[in-house]
Amino acid sequence: MLSNARTLFAKRLKELRQSRGFSQESLADRAGLHRTYVGSVERAERNVSIDNMERIAQALEVDIAELLRSDRE
């Protein structure tokens, strides 16, 4: 079973990326990551590090907490 936090992060990452009109590749470029890495994080296949969470948040121009905020809050 996958971590609930990992699944939530993956869902929010995809939502925020798409709402900003970024492709996985353009987000990866902005964050200094590989596009396949971003895709695997969005599919909750990777246990993303805090450092990479921060890079992704900065690339999306959101607070890192926004990537873990559930719809229920």
CSV table of N, CA, C and O in Angstrom, one decimal:
chain,number,residue,atom,x,y,z
A,1,MET,N,0.8,-1.2,0.0
A,1,MET,CA,0.0,0.0,0.0
A,1,MET,C,0.9,1.2,0.0
A,1,MET,O,1.8,1.3,0.7
A,2,LEU,N,0.5,2.2,-0.8
A,2,LEU,CA,1.3,3.5,-0.9
A,2,LEU,C,1.0,4.4,0.2
A,2,LEU,O,-0.1,4.4,0.8
A,3,SER,N,2.0,5.2,0.6
A,3,SER,CA,1.8,6.2,1.6
A,3,SER,C,0.7,7.2,1.2
A,3,SER,O,0.6,7.6,0.1
A,4,ASN,N,-0.2,7.5,2.1
A,4,ASN,CA,-1.2,8.5,1.9
A,4,ASN,C,-0.6,9.8,1.5
A,4,ASN,O,-1.1,10.5,0.6
A,5,ALA,N,0.5,10.2,2.2
A,5,ALA,CA,1.1,11.5,1.9
A,5,ALA,C,1.7,11.5,0.5
A,5,ALA,O,1.7,12.5,-0.2
A,6,ARG,N,2.3,10.4,0.1
A,6,ARG,CA,2.9,10.3,-1.2
A,6,ARG,C,1.8,10.4,-2.3
A,6,ARG,O,2.0,11.1,-3.3
A,7,THR,N,0.7,9.8,-2.1
A,7,THR,CA,-0.4,9.8,-3.0
A,7,THR,C,-1.0,11.2,-3.1
A,7,THR,O,-1.3,11.8,-4.2
A,8,LEU,N,-1.2,11.9,-1.9
A,8,LEU,CA,-1.7,13.2,-1.9
A,8,LEU,C,-0.7,14.2,-2.6
A,8,LEU,O,-1.1,15.0,-3.4
A,9,PHE,N,0.6,14.1,-2.3
A,9,PHE,CA,1.6,14.9,-3.0
A,9,PHE,C,1.5,14.7,-4.5
A,9,PHE,O,1.5,15.7,-5.2
A,10,ALA,N,1.4,13.5,-4.9
A,10,ALA,CA,1.4,13.2,-6.4
A,10,ALA,C,0.1,13.9,-7.0
A,10,ALA,O,0.2,14.6,-8.1
A,11,LYS,N,-1.0,13.8,-6.3
A,11,LYS,CA,-2.3,14.4,-6.9
A,11,LYS,C,-2.2,15.9,-6.9
A,11,LYS,O,-2.5,16.5,-7.9
A,12,ARG,N,-1.7,16.5,-5.8
A,12,ARG,CA,-1.6,18.0,-5.8
A,12,ARG,C,-0.5,18.5,-6.8
A,12,ARG,O,-0.7,19.5,-7.4
A,13,LEU,N,0.6,17.8,-6.9
A,13,LEU,CA,1.6,18.2,-7.9
A,13,LEU,C,1.0,18.2,-9.3
A,13,LEU,O,1.1,19.2,-10.0
A,14,LYS,N,0.3,17.2,-9.7
A,14,LYS,CA,-0.4,17.2,-11.0
A,14,LYS,C,-1.4,18.3,-11.2
A,14,LYS,O,-1.4,19.0,-12.2
A,15,GLU,N,-2.2,18.5,-10.1
A,15,GLU,CA,-3.2,19.6,-10.2
A,15,GLU,C,-2.6,21.0,-10.3
A,15,GLU,O,-3.0,21.8,-11.2
A,16,LEU,N,-1.6,21.2,-9.5
A,16,LEU,CA,-0.9,22.5,-9.6
A,16,LEU,C,-0.1,22.7,-10.9
A,16,LEU,O,-0.2,23.8,-11.4
A,17,ARG,N,0.5,21.7,-11.3
A,17,ARG,CA,1.3,21.8,-12.6
A,17,ARG,C,0.3,22.1,-13.7
A,17,ARG,O,0.6,23.0,-14.5
A,18,GLN,N,-0.7,21.4,-13.8
A,18,GLN,CA,-1.7,21.6,-14.9
A,18,GLN,C,-2.4,22.9,-14.8
A,18,GLN,O,-2.6,23.6,-15.8
A,19,SER,N,-2.7,23.4,-13.6
A,19,SER,CA,-3.4,24.7,-13.4
A,19,SER,C,-2.5,25.8,-13.9
A,19,SER,O,-3.0,26.9,-14.2
A,20,ARG,N,-1.2,25.6,-13.9
A,20,ARG,CA,-0.2,26.6,-14.3
A,20,ARG,C,0.2,26.5,-15.8
A,20,ARG,O,0.9,27.2,-16.3
A,21,GLY,N,-0.4,25.4,-16.4
A,21,GLY,CA,-0.1,25.2,-17.8
A,21,GLY,C,1.3,24.7,-18.1
A,21,GLY,O,1.8,24.8,-19.3
A,22,PHE,N,1.9,24.0,-17.1
A,22,PHE,CA,3.2,23.5,-17.3
A,22,PHE,C,3.1,22.0,-17.8
A,22,PHE,O,2.3,21.3,-17.3
A,23,SER,N,4.0,21.6,-18.7
A,23,SER,CA,4.1,20.2,-19.0
A,23,SER,C,5.0,19.6,-17.9
A,23,SER,O,5.7,20.4,-17.2
A,24,GLN,N,5.1,18.3,-17.9
A,24,GLN,CA,6.0,17.7,-16.9
A,24,GLN,C,7.5,18.1,-17.3
A,24,GLN,O,8.3,18.4,-16.4
A,25,GLU,N,7.8,18.2,-18.6
A,25,GLU,CA,9.1,18.6,-19.0
A,25,GLU,C,9.4,20.0,-18.6
A,25,GLU,O,10.5,20.3,-18.1
A,26,SER,N,8.5,21.0,-18.8
A,26,SER,CA,8.8,22.4,-18.4
A,26,SER,C,8.9,22.5,-16.9
A,26,SER,O,9.8,23.3,-16.4
A,27,LEU,N,8.1,21.8,-16.1
A,27,LEU,CA,8.2,21.9,-14.7
A,27,LEU,C,9.6,21.3,-14.3
A,27,LEU,O,10.3,21.9,-13.4
A,28,ALA,N,9.9,20.2,-14.9
A,28,ALA,CA,11.2,19.6,-14.5
A,28,ALA,C,12.4,20.5,-14.8
A,28,ALA,O,13.3,20.7,-14.0
A,29,ASP,N,12.3,21.2,-15.9
A,29,ASP,CA,13.4,22.2,-16.3
A,29,ASP,C,13.4,23.3,-15.2
A,29,ASP,O,14.5,23.7,-14.8
A,30,ARG,N,12.3,23.8,-14.9
A,30,ARG,CA,12.2,24.9,-13.9
A,30,ARG,C,12.8,24.4,-12.5
A,30,ARG,O,13.3,25.2,-11.8
A,31,ALA,N,12.5,23.2,-12.2
A,31,ALA,CA,13.0,22.6,-10.9
A,31,ALA,C,14.4,22.0,-10.9
A,31,ALA,O,14.9,21.7,-9.9
A,32,GLY,N,15.0,21.9,-12.1
A,32,GLY,CA,16.3,21.3,-12.2
A,32,GLY,C,16.3,19.8,-12.0
A,32,GLY,O,17.2,19.2,-11.5
A,33,LEU,N,15.1,19.2,-12.4
A,33,LEU,CA,15.0,17.7,-12.3
A,33,LEU,C,14.7,17.1,-13.7
A,33,LEU,O,14.5,17.8,-14.7
A,34,HIS,N,14.8,15.8,-13.8
A,34,HIS,CA,14.6,15.1,-15.0
A,34,HIS,C,13.1,14.9,-15.2
A,34,HIS,O,12.3,14.7,-14.3
A,35,ARG,N,12.6,15.0,-16.5
A,35,ARG,CA,11.2,14.9,-16.7
A,35,ARG,C,10.6,13.6,-16.3
A,35,ARG,O,9.5,13.5,-15.9
A,36,THR,N,11.4,12.5,-16.5
A,36,THR,CA,10.9,11.2,-16.1
A,36,THR,C,10.7,11.1,-14.6
A,36,THR,O,9.9,10.4,-14.1
A,37,TYR,N,11.6,11.8,-13.9
A,37,TYR,CA,11.5,11.9,-12.4
A,37,TYR,C,10.1,12.5,-12.0
A,37,TYR,O,9.4,12.0,-11.2
A,38,VAL,N,9.8,13.7,-12.6
A,38,VAL,CA,8.6,14.4,-12.3
A,38,VAL,C,7.4,13.5,-12.6
A,38,VAL,O,6.5,13.4,-11.8
A,39,GLY,N,7.4,12.8,-13.7
A,39,GLY,CA,6.3,11.8,-14.1
A,39,GLY,C,6.2,10.7,-13.1
A,39,GLY,O,5.0,10.4,-12.7
A,40,SER,N,7.3,10.2,-12.6
A,40,SER,CA,7.2,9.1,-11.6
A,40,SER,C,6.7,9.6,-10.3
A,40,SER,O,6.0,8.9,-9.6
A,41,VAL,N,7.0,10.8,-9.9
A,41,VAL,CA,6.5,11.4,-8.7
A,41,VAL,C,5.0,11.6,-8.8
A,41,VAL,O,4.3,11.3,-7.9
A,42,GLU,N,4.6,12.1,-10.0
A,42,GLU,CA,3.1,12.3,-10.2
A,42,GLU,C,2.3,11.0,-10.1
A,42,GLU,O,1.2,11.0,-9.8
A,43,ARG,N,3.0,9.9,-10.5
A,43,ARG,CA,2.3,8.6,-10.4
A,43,ARG,C,2.5,8.0,-9.1
A,43,ARG,O,2.1,6.8,-8.9
A,44,ALA,N,3.1,8.7,-8.1
A,44,ALA,CA,3.3,8.2,-6.8
A,44,ALA,C,4.2,6.9,-6.8
A,44,ALA,O,4.1,6.1,-5.9
A,45,GLU,N,5.1,6.8,-7.8
A,45,GLU,CA,6.0,5.7,-7.9
A,45,GLU,C,7.3,5.9,-7.1
A,45,GLU,O,8.0,5.0,-6.8
A,46,ARG,N,7.6,7.2,-6.7
A,46,ARG,CA,8.8,7.5,-6.0
A,46,ARG,C,8.5,8.1,-4.7
A,46,ARG,O,7.5,8.9,-4.5
A,47,ASN,N,9.4,7.9,-3.8
A,47,ASN,CA,9.4,8.5,-2.5
A,47,ASN,C,10.2,9.8,-2.6
A,47,ASN,O,11.4,9.7,-2.4
A,48,VAL,N,9.6,10.9,-2.9
A,48,VAL,CA,10.3,12.1,-3.2
A,48,VAL,C,10.9,12.7,-1.9
A,48,VAL,O,10.4,12.6,-0.8
A,49,SER,N,12.2,13.2,-2.0
A,49,SER,CA,12.9,13.8,-0.9
A,49,SER,C,12.3,15.1,-0.6
A,49,SER,O,11.7,15.8,-1.4
A,50,ILE,N,12.6,15.6,0.6
A,50,ILE,CA,12.2,16.9,1.0
A,50,ILE,C,12.9,18.0,0.2
A,50,ILE,O,12.3,19.0,-0.2
A,51,ASP,N,14.1,17.8,-0.2
A,51,ASP,CA,14.8,18.7,-1.0
A,51,ASP,C,14.2,18.8,-2.4
A,51,ASP,O,14.0,20.0,-2.9
A,52,ASN,N,13.7,17.7,-3.0
A,52,ASN,CA,13.1,17.8,-4.3
A,52,ASN,C,11.6,18.3,-4.1
A,52,ASN,O,11.2,19.0,-5.0
A,53,MET,N,11.0,18.1,-3.0
A,53,MET,CA,9.7,18.7,-2.8
A,53,MET,C,9.8,20.2,-2.8
A,53,MET,O,9.0,20.9,-3.4
A,54,GLU,N,10.9,20.7,-2.1
A,54,GLU,CA,11.1,22.2,-2.1
A,54,GLU,C,11.4,22.7,-3.5
A,54,GLU,O,10.9,23.8,-3.9
A,55,ARG,N,12.2,22.0,-4.3
A,55,ARG,CA,12.5,22.4,-5.6
A,55,ARG,C,11.3,22.5,-6.5
A,55,ARG,O,11.1,23.5,-7.3
A,56,ILE,N,10.4,21.5,-6.4
A,56,ILE,CA,9.2,21.5,-7.1
A,56,ILE,C,8.2,22.6,-6.7
A,56,ILE,O,7.7,23.3,-7.5
A,57,ALA,N,8.1,22.9,-5.4
A,57,ALA,CA,7.3,23.9,-4.8
A,57,ALA,C,7.8,25.3,-5.4
A,57,ALA,O,7.0,26.1,-5.8
A,58,GLN,N,9.1,25.5,-5.4
A,58,GLN,CA,9.7,26.8,-5.9
A,58,GLN,C,9.4,26.9,-7.4
A,58,GLN,O,9.0,28.0,-7.8
A,59,ALA,N,9.5,25.8,-8.1
A,59,ALA,CA,9.2,25.9,-9.5
A,59,ALA,C,7.7,26.2,-9.8
A,59,ALA,O,7.4,26.9,-10.8
A,60,LEU,N,6.9,25.7,-8.9
A,60,LEU,CA,5.4,26.0,-9.1
A,60,LEU,C,5.0,27.3,-8.4
A,60,LEU,O,3.9,27.8,-8.6
A,61,GLU,N,6.0,28.0,-7.7
A,61,GLU,CA,5.8,29.2,-7.0
A,61,GLU,C,4.7,29.1,-6.0
A,61,GLU,O,3.8,29.9,-5.9
A,62,VAL,N,4.7,28.0,-5.2
A,62,VAL,CA,3.8,27.8,-4.1
A,62,VAL,C,4.6,27.4,-2.8
A,62,VAL,O,5.8,27.0,-2.9
A,63,ASP,N,4.0,27.6,-1.7
A,63,ASP,CA,4.6,27.2,-0.5
A,63,ASP,C,4.6,25.6,-0.5
A,63,ASP,O,3.6,25.0,-1.0
A,64,ILE,N,5.6,25.0,0.1
A,64,ILE,CA,5.7,23.6,0.1
A,64,ILE,C,4.5,22.9,0.7
A,64,ILE,O,4.1,21.8,0.3
A,65,ALA,N,3.9,23.6,1.7
A,65,ALA,CA,2.7,23.0,2.4
A,65,ALA,C,1.6,22.8,1.4
A,65,ALA,O,0.7,22.0,1.6
A,66,GLU,N,1.5,23.7,0.4
A,66,GLU,CA,0.4,23.6,-0.6
A,66,GLU,C,0.4,22.2,-1.3
A,66,GLU,O,-0.6,21.8,-1.8
A,67,LEU,N,1.6,21.6,-1.4
A,67,LEU,CA,1.7,20.3,-2.1
A,67,LEU,C,1.2,19.2,-1.3
A,67,LEU,O,1.1,18.1,-1.7
A,68,LEU,N,0.9,19.4,0.0
A,68,LEU,CA,0.4,18.4,0.9
A,68,LEU,C,-1.0,18.7,1.4
A,68,LEU,O,-1.5,18.1,2.3
A,69,ARG,N,-1.6,19.8,0.9
A,69,ARG,CA,-2.9,20.2,1.4
A,69,ARG,C,-4.0,19.4,0.7
A,69,ARG,O,-4.0,19.2,-0.5
A,70,SER,N,-4.8,18.8,1.6
A,70,SER,CA,-5.9,18.0,1.0
A,70,SER,C,-7.1,18.8,0.7
A,70,SER,O,-7.3,19.9,1.1
A,71,ASP,N,-8.0,18.3,-0.1
A,71,ASP,CA,-9.2,18.9,-0.5
A,71,ASP,C,-10.1,19.1,0.7
A,71,ASP,O,-11.0,20.0,0.7
A,72,ARG,N,-9.9,18.3,1.7
A,72,ARG,CA,-10.8,18.4,2.9
A,72,ARG,C,-10.5,19.5,3.8
A,72,ARG,O,-11.1,19.7,4.8
A,73,GLU,N,-9.4,20.2,3.6
A,73,GLU,CA,-9.0,21.3,4.5
A,73,GLU,C,-9.6,22.6,4.1
A,73,GLU,O,-10.0,22.9,3.0
